[in-house]
Short mmCIF file of C-alpha atoms and ligand atoms in Angstrom, two decimals:
data_model
loop_
_atom_site.label_atom_id
_atom_site.label_comp_id
_atom_site.label_asym_id
_atom_site.label_seq_id
_atom_site.Cartn_x
_atom_site.Cartn_y
_atom_site.Cartn_z
CA MET A 246 108.33 120.55 72.89
CA ALA A 247 109.01 116.88 72.15
CA MET A 248 107.82 114.60 74.91
CA THR A 249 110.59 112.62 76.55
CA THR A 250 110.48 110.22 79.47
CA PRO A 251 112.38 110.75 82.72
CA LYS A 252 115.94 109.45 82.54
CA LEU A 253 116.25 106.25 84.53
CA ARG A 254 119.49 104.53 85.51
CA ALA A 255 120.72 102.18 82.79
CA GLU A 256 121.52 99.58 85.48
CA LEU A 257 117.81 98.96 85.92
CA ASP A 258 117.44 97.60 82.37
CA GLY A 259 116.97 93.87 82.42
CA ILE A 260 116.76 93.48 86.20
CA PRO A 261 114.38 90.62 86.87
CA THR A 262 111.52 91.43 89.23
CA TYR A 263 111.30 89.41 92.42
CA LYS A 264 108.87 86.52 92.04
CA PRO A 265 107.02 85.81 95.27
CA GLY A 266 105.91 82.23 95.99
CA ARG A 267 102.47 81.66 94.53
CA PRO A 268 99.54 81.60 96.88
CA PRO A 269 97.69 78.30 96.44
CA ALA A 270 94.78 78.11 94.06
CA ALA A 271 91.73 76.18 95.22
CA ALA A 272 92.38 72.46 95.06
CA GLU A 273 91.10 70.61 92.00
CA ASP A 274 90.75 66.92 91.19
CA GLY A 275 88.14 66.42 93.85
CA ALA A 276 90.60 67.30 96.62
CA SER A 277 88.77 69.01 99.45
CA GLY A 278 89.79 71.20 102.35
CA PRO A 279 91.98 74.28 102.41
CA ALA A 280 94.70 74.86 99.86
CA TYR A 281 98.19 75.24 101.27
CA LYS A 282 101.16 77.46 100.51
CA LEU A 283 104.51 75.66 100.47
CA SER A 284 106.15 78.20 98.21
CA SER A 285 107.68 80.93 100.39
CA ASN A 286 109.43 79.16 103.30
CA GLU A 287 107.02 80.79 105.69
CA ASN A 288 106.21 79.56 109.15
CA PRO A 289 102.82 77.82 109.07
CA TYR A 290 102.11 78.60 112.72
CA PRO A 291 100.24 81.61 114.14
CA PRO A 292 102.24 84.25 116.08
CA LEU A 293 104.10 83.14 119.20
CA PRO A 294 102.43 83.75 122.58
CA GLY A 295 102.31 87.45 123.49
CA VAL A 296 103.30 88.64 120.02
CA LEU A 297 99.87 89.53 118.71
CA GLU A 298 99.17 91.42 121.95
CA ALA A 299 102.42 93.40 121.59
CA ALA A 300 101.70 94.22 117.96
CA THR A 301 98.11 95.19 118.72
CA ALA A 302 99.23 97.51 121.51
CA ALA A 303 101.75 99.13 119.13
CA ALA A 304 99.05 99.49 116.50
CA ALA A 305 97.08 101.75 118.85
CA ALA A 306 99.85 104.34 118.50
CA PHE A 307 100.58 104.24 114.81
CA ASN A 308 99.84 107.93 114.43
CA ARG A 309 103.41 108.27 115.82
CA TYR A 310 106.67 107.49 114.06
CA PRO A 311 108.50 104.42 115.35
CA ASP A 312 111.70 104.55 117.41
CA LEU A 313 114.24 105.34 114.68
CA ALA A 314 117.04 103.49 116.46
CA CYS A 315 114.98 100.37 117.32
CA SER A 316 116.53 100.77 120.78
CA ALA A 317 114.56 98.20 122.74
CA LEU A 318 115.06 95.48 120.14
CA THR A 319 118.71 96.37 119.61
CA GLY A 320 119.28 96.12 123.37
CA GLU A 321 117.59 92.69 123.53
CA LEU A 322 119.57 91.40 120.57
CA ALA A 323 122.87 92.72 121.91
CA GLN A 324 122.29 90.93 125.19
CA ARG A 325 121.10 87.73 123.58
CA PHE A 326 124.09 87.42 121.25
CA GLY A 327 126.66 88.92 123.61
CA VAL A 328 127.65 91.65 121.14
CA PRO A 329 127.89 95.45 121.48
CA ALA A 330 124.65 97.25 120.61
CA ALA A 331 126.69 99.27 118.09
CA HIS A 332 127.24 96.04 116.12
CA ILE A 333 123.52 95.59 115.46
CA ALA A 334 121.64 97.17 112.56
CA THR A 335 117.98 96.51 111.86
CA GLY A 336 116.09 96.84 108.62
CA THR A 337 112.95 96.07 106.66
CA GLY A 338 113.46 92.33 106.53
CA SER A 339 116.90 90.84 106.07
CA VAL A 340 116.55 91.55 102.36
CA GLY A 341 116.28 95.24 103.27
CA VAL A 342 119.47 94.94 105.31
CA ALA A 343 121.16 93.06 102.44
CA GLN A 344 120.31 95.95 100.15
CA GLN A 345 121.80 98.39 102.67
CA LEU A 346 124.96 96.25 102.75
CA LEU A 347 125.24 96.64 98.99
CA GLN A 348 124.56 100.37 99.13
CA SER A 349 127.31 100.60 101.74
CA THR A 350 129.93 98.69 99.79
CA SER A 351 129.22 98.37 96.10
CA GLY A 352 128.52 100.46 93.02
CA PRO A 353 129.28 100.62 89.29
CA GLY A 354 132.58 98.91 88.46
CA ASP A 355 132.47 96.69 91.56
CA GLU A 356 131.75 92.96 91.72
CA VAL A 357 129.55 90.98 94.07
CA ILE A 358 130.04 87.22 94.32
CA TYR A 359 127.46 84.66 95.33
CA ALA A 360 126.63 81.03 94.63
CA TRP A 361 124.02 80.18 92.03
CA ARG A 362 121.41 79.09 92.41
CA SER A 363 120.89 80.88 95.68
CA PHE A 364 118.49 83.46 97.12
CA GLU A 365 116.86 85.10 94.13
CA ALA A 366 117.09 88.61 95.58
CA TYR A 367 120.91 88.61 95.31
CA PRO A 368 121.09 89.32 91.55
CA ILE A 369 118.30 91.87 91.81
CA ILE A 370 119.73 93.94 94.63
CA THR A 371 123.25 93.63 93.24
CA ARG A 372 122.18 95.04 89.89
CA ILE A 373 120.22 97.83 91.58
CA SER A 374 123.45 98.86 93.32
CA GLY A 375 125.11 99.14 89.92
CA ALA A 376 127.67 96.45 90.73
CA GLU A 377 128.27 93.40 88.56
CA PRO A 378 126.99 90.04 89.86
CA VAL A 379 129.51 87.18 89.71
CA GLN A 380 127.53 83.95 90.00
CA VAL A 381 129.50 80.85 90.96
CA PRO A 382 127.65 77.61 90.13
CA LEU A 383 126.84 75.27 93.01
CA ALA A 384 128.85 72.05 93.16
CA ALA A 385 127.28 68.82 91.88
CA ASP A 386 126.00 67.98 95.36
CA GLU A 387 124.11 71.32 95.50
CA THR A 388 126.52 72.89 98.02
CA HIS A 389 128.48 76.14 97.71
CA ASP A 390 131.69 75.67 95.70
CA LEU A 391 133.76 77.73 98.11
CA ASP A 392 137.06 77.14 96.31
CA ALA A 393 135.57 78.47 93.08
CA MET A 394 134.07 81.42 94.98
CA ALA A 395 137.45 82.30 96.51
CA ASP A 396 139.06 81.92 93.07
CA ALA A 397 136.48 84.38 91.69
CA VAL A 398 137.67 87.22 93.94
CA THR A 399 139.35 90.07 92.05
CA GLU A 400 140.50 93.54 93.08
CA ARG A 401 136.99 94.71 92.13
CA THR A 402 135.18 92.39 94.54
CA ARG A 403 133.44 94.30 97.32
CA LEU A 404 130.98 91.82 98.82
CA ILE A 405 130.37 88.05 98.89
CA PHE A 406 127.07 86.51 99.94
CA VAL A 407 127.33 83.10 101.60
CA CYS A 408 123.87 81.63 102.16
CA ASN A 409 123.95 79.07 104.95
CA PRO A 410 121.75 77.03 104.68
CA ASN A 411 121.38 77.82 101.01
CA ASN A 412 118.04 78.85 99.58
CA PRO A 413 116.70 76.93 97.63
CA THR A 414 118.79 73.78 98.13
CA GLY A 415 118.86 73.66 101.96
CA THR A 416 122.50 72.56 101.87
CA VAL A 417 125.00 73.80 104.46
CA ILE A 418 128.62 74.84 104.82
CA ARG A 419 130.42 73.29 107.77
CA ARG A 420 132.91 74.95 110.09
CA ALA A 421 136.26 73.89 108.63
CA ALA A 422 135.19 74.66 105.05
CA LEU A 423 133.89 78.10 106.00
CA GLU A 424 137.02 78.98 107.98
CA ARG A 425 139.22 77.86 105.10
CA PHE A 426 137.23 80.03 102.69
CA LEU A 427 137.29 83.08 104.96
CA ASP A 428 141.06 82.73 105.34
CA ARG A 429 141.36 83.07 101.55
CA VAL A 430 139.17 86.18 101.24
CA PRO A 431 141.05 89.53 101.43
CA SER A 432 140.18 91.44 104.60
CA ASP A 433 138.83 94.43 102.64
CA VAL A 434 136.07 92.32 101.05
CA LEU A 435 132.88 92.03 103.10
CA VAL A 436 131.56 88.48 103.52
CA VAL A 437 127.87 88.36 104.38
CA LEU A 438 126.77 85.15 106.08
CA ASP A 439 123.06 85.05 105.26
CA GLU A 440 121.55 82.92 108.01
CA ALA A 441 117.84 83.44 107.37
CA TYR A 442 117.19 79.80 108.31
CA ARG A 443 119.69 79.52 111.17
CA GLU A 444 117.13 78.41 113.76
CA PHE A 445 116.37 75.21 111.79
CA ILE A 446 119.98 73.97 111.80
CA THR A 447 120.53 70.81 113.86
CA ASP A 448 123.94 69.79 112.50
CA PRO A 449 126.50 70.78 115.17
CA GLU A 450 129.21 71.05 112.53
CA VAL A 451 127.50 74.08 110.99
CA PRO A 452 129.04 77.14 112.61
CA ASP A 453 126.96 79.92 114.11
CA GLY A 454 127.84 83.00 112.10
CA VAL A 455 127.83 85.09 115.26
CA ASP A 456 130.80 83.06 116.56
CA VAL A 457 132.54 83.42 113.20
CA TYR A 458 132.09 87.19 112.93
CA ARG A 459 133.65 87.98 116.34
CA ASP A 460 137.29 87.95 115.32
CA ARG A 461 136.74 88.68 111.63
CA PRO A 462 136.03 92.37 110.97
CA ASN A 463 135.09 91.65 107.34
CA VAL A 464 132.26 89.25 108.26
CA ALA A 465 128.65 90.34 108.75
CA VAL A 466 125.78 88.06 109.78
CA LEU A 467 122.26 88.49 108.44
CA ARG A 468 119.29 87.19 110.42
CA THR A 469 115.55 87.54 110.09
CA PHE A 470 112.34 87.35 112.09
CA SER A 471 110.49 86.18 108.95
CA LYS A 472 111.10 82.46 109.08
CA ALA A 473 111.33 80.59 112.40
CA TYR A 474 109.82 83.55 114.29
CA GLY A 475 106.91 83.81 111.88
CA LEU A 476 106.93 87.59 111.35
CA ALA A 477 107.35 87.56 107.55
CA GLY A 478 104.51 90.02 107.05
CA LEU A 479 105.96 92.58 109.47
CA ARG A 480 109.27 92.96 107.59
CA ILE A 481 112.04 92.98 110.15
CA GLY A 482 115.56 91.59 110.03
CA PHE A 483 118.99 92.59 111.27
CA ALA A 484 122.71 92.34 110.75
CA ILE A 485 125.46 91.78 113.28
CA ALA A 486 128.64 93.40 112.02
CA HIS A 487 131.68 95.27 113.25
CA GLU A 488 131.36 99.01 113.74
CA PRO A 489 132.34 100.53 110.44
CA VAL A 490 129.94 98.20 108.64
CA ALA A 491 127.12 98.46 111.18
CA ALA A 492 127.50 102.25 111.19
CA ALA A 493 127.24 102.28 107.38
CA LEU A 494 124.05 100.25 107.68
CA ARG A 495 122.56 102.85 109.96
CA LYS A 496 123.44 105.55 107.41
CA THR A 497 121.85 103.68 104.51
CA ALA A 498 118.66 102.71 106.36
CA VAL A 499 115.37 104.18 105.21
CA PRO A 500 114.50 106.50 108.11
CA PHE A 501 111.75 104.94 110.22
CA GLY A 502 111.62 101.94 107.88
CA VAL A 503 111.06 99.42 110.67
CA THR A 504 107.63 99.98 112.16
CA GLN A 505 106.90 100.02 115.88
CA LEU A 506 104.61 97.01 115.32
CA ALA A 507 107.54 95.08 113.91
CA GLN A 508 109.92 96.22 116.66
CA ASP A 509 107.55 95.33 119.49
CA ALA A 510 106.52 92.04 117.89
CA ALA A 511 110.19 91.12 117.48
CA VAL A 512 110.95 91.83 121.14
CA ALA A 513 107.94 89.77 122.23
CA SER A 514 109.04 86.96 119.89
CA LEU A 515 112.50 86.86 121.43
CA ARG A 516 110.90 86.54 124.84
CA ALA A 517 108.75 83.58 123.70
CA GLU A 518 111.78 81.32 123.33
CA PRO A 519 110.25 78.08 124.75
CA ALA A 520 107.32 78.20 122.31
CA LEU A 521 109.71 79.08 119.47
CA LEU A 522 111.93 76.10 120.20
CA GLU A 523 108.93 73.79 120.36
CA ARG A 524 107.68 74.95 116.97
CA VAL A 525 111.10 74.76 115.38
CA ALA A 526 111.46 71.20 116.73
CA GLY A 527 108.08 70.34 115.19
CA LEU A 528 109.10 71.71 111.79
CA VAL A 529 112.47 69.96 111.95
CA ALA A 530 110.69 66.67 112.70
CA GLU A 531 108.42 67.27 109.71
CA ARG A 532 111.45 68.11 107.57
CA THR A 533 113.01 64.77 108.51
CA ARG A 534 109.77 62.94 107.74
CA VAL A 535 109.26 64.70 104.38
CA ALA A 536 112.87 64.21 103.24
CA ALA A 537 112.82 60.52 104.23
CA ALA A 538 109.48 59.93 102.50
CA LEU A 539 110.70 61.57 99.29
CA ALA A 540 113.91 59.54 99.39
CA GLY A 541 111.79 56.42 99.98
CA GLN A 542 109.85 57.24 96.81
CA GLY A 543 113.14 57.25 94.91
CA TRP A 544 113.84 60.99 94.70
CA THR A 545 117.31 62.41 95.22
CA VAL A 546 116.93 64.85 98.11
CA PRO A 547 119.95 66.96 99.06
CA GLU A 548 120.49 66.97 102.81
CA THR A 549 118.60 70.01 104.09
CA GLN A 550 119.06 72.03 107.27
CA ALA A 551 116.37 74.59 106.47
CA ASN A 552 112.56 74.55 106.48
CA PHE A 553 112.38 73.37 102.87
CA VAL A 554 113.56 70.62 100.57
CA TRP A 555 114.89 70.81 97.02
CA LEU A 556 114.11 68.50 94.14
CA ARG A 557 116.14 68.98 90.98
CA LEU A 558 113.49 68.13 88.42
CA GLY A 559 114.97 69.83 85.37
CA GLU A 560 112.51 69.86 82.49
CA ARG A 561 109.76 68.36 84.65
CA THR A 562 109.84 71.19 87.17
CA LEU A 563 106.78 73.07 86.00
CA ASP A 564 104.73 69.87 85.59
CA PHE A 565 105.51 68.85 89.15
CA ALA A 566 104.58 72.31 90.47
CA ALA A 567 101.32 72.22 88.51
CA ALA A 568 100.48 68.77 89.90
CA CYS A 569 101.04 70.00 93.47
CA GLU A 570 98.91 73.04 92.77
CA ARG A 571 96.06 70.90 91.44
CA ALA A 572 96.27 68.77 94.56
CA GLY A 573 96.00 71.84 96.80
CA ALA A 574 99.57 72.84 97.73
CA SER A 575 101.64 75.46 95.90
CA VAL A 576 105.41 74.92 95.73
CA ARG A 577 108.14 77.16 94.28
CA PRO A 578 109.33 76.13 90.82
CA PHE A 579 112.51 77.45 89.20
CA ALA A 580 111.76 76.58 85.59
CA GLY A 581 114.19 74.09 84.08
CA GLU A 582 115.98 73.60 87.40
CA GLY A 583 113.90 72.30 90.27
CA VAL A 584 111.30 72.93 92.93
CA ARG A 585 111.72 74.23 96.43
CA ILE A 586 109.12 72.81 98.78
CA SER A 587 108.61 74.48 102.13
CA VAL A 588 107.87 72.31 105.15
CA GLY A 589 104.40 73.28 106.27
CA GLU A 590 101.44 71.85 108.11
CA THR A 591 101.42 68.04 108.29
CA GLU A 592 98.40 67.90 106.01
CA ALA A 593 100.05 70.16 103.46
CA ASN A 594 103.19 68.03 103.51
CA ASP A 595 101.06 64.91 103.04
CA ILE A 596 99.33 66.42 100.00
CA MET A 597 102.72 67.18 98.47
CA LEU A 598 104.07 63.70 99.31
CA ARG A 599 101.08 61.96 97.72
CA THR A 600 101.52 64.10 94.62
CA ALA A 601 105.26 63.39 94.49
CA GLU A 602 104.62 59.66 94.76
CA ALA A 603 102.09 59.66 91.92
CA PHE A 604 104.38 61.88 89.82
CA ARG A 605 107.31 59.55 90.38
CA LYS A 606 105.33 56.52 89.24
CA GLU A 607 104.46 58.26 85.99
CA LEU A 608 108.10 58.98 85.12
C1 LIG B 39 118.38 83.25 102.21
C2 LIG B 39 117.41 84.33 102.48
N1 LIG B 39 117.83 85.51 102.93
C3 LIG B 39 117.00 86.51 103.18
C4 LIG B 39 115.64 86.36 102.98
C5 LIG B 39 114.79 87.54 103.21
O1 LIG B 39 113.91 87.41 104.22
P1 LIG B 39 113.28 88.69 104.90
O2 LIG B 39 113.53 89.86 104.04
O3 LIG B 39 111.84 88.36 105.01
O4 LIG B 39 113.97 88.82 106.22
C6 LIG B 39 115.13 85.16 102.51
C7 LIG B 39 113.70 85.00 102.26
O5 LIG B 39 113.22 84.16 101.58
C8 LIG B 39 116.04 84.12 102.25
O6 LIG B 39 115.63 82.94 101.77
#
């Protein structure tokens, strides 16, 4: 019998694989000390007080399956945000929840709209669903072009991602602009406000998605414990959405996908609010310092409300990333477009700033 290969879905052809931020190589050029990772928008701090203890205690029982419903965490989140527990759905990182949102809404023949460039998982998970990605270029100032996104809606549109602040540019959408956009989107199209970096926002004009979702049944909010809360390695995120959507998320969840370690660590993290706020304030102060220093060197730095900055370097992108790597800090290049630089430890930021200054002088 002729050997054939298993039949795979045609939609998978040509899907790019997710590129994680590079871990840093050892510093060269005589630089000493540890090498730093500024390539994945992670939190540079160790776990918040009480979190390691909670996770360790949960680890002692990992012969058991976790709580399928994530009840304790769901209860905490419901109380914290003042929403019904039925409106909360957890998942394996917010990217896991985003994938469930697509599975719940979109398939072959459907369209999914998002800005580009934005979070690099959007095209991947959209294509996996079988739906067609509709990428709407960012405006010249690196912000979402919401008018163009609303214009792109057709009768086939099922879901729109709005990334606020946007990864990788750090730019935000303010209240009036978001409301105007949402008023234009048909009520049977789900709008997902991806707020992975919400905790770093200091601009009062940027709306909290949880306020926006309340009287808009077609809006869902995505949040994560990976960034400000520092639980990236535990894979836990959640959505806040009205019942039909949240219920669909519970149906599409991988059973027992969120471990008990992650659940208990998330609850402990929520209870460590004062330490969280202190760390976020520290990172925001570093963000301000880094952005001002880069601007002082002559770079154009889009105003950022996240824990990273964006430099549109075009053809020089890979050279800049290589220079940072040699100096001991890895950043995230998007070849031909620009680099996203996470705000990390002061020393890491200083390494990057020294490299940026030298690079600028050579231009
Ligand atoms: C905009 C945005 N959304 C979602 C995520 C996914 O984060 P996680 O799956 O760790 O919650 C990221 C991570 O980089 C992101 O930048």
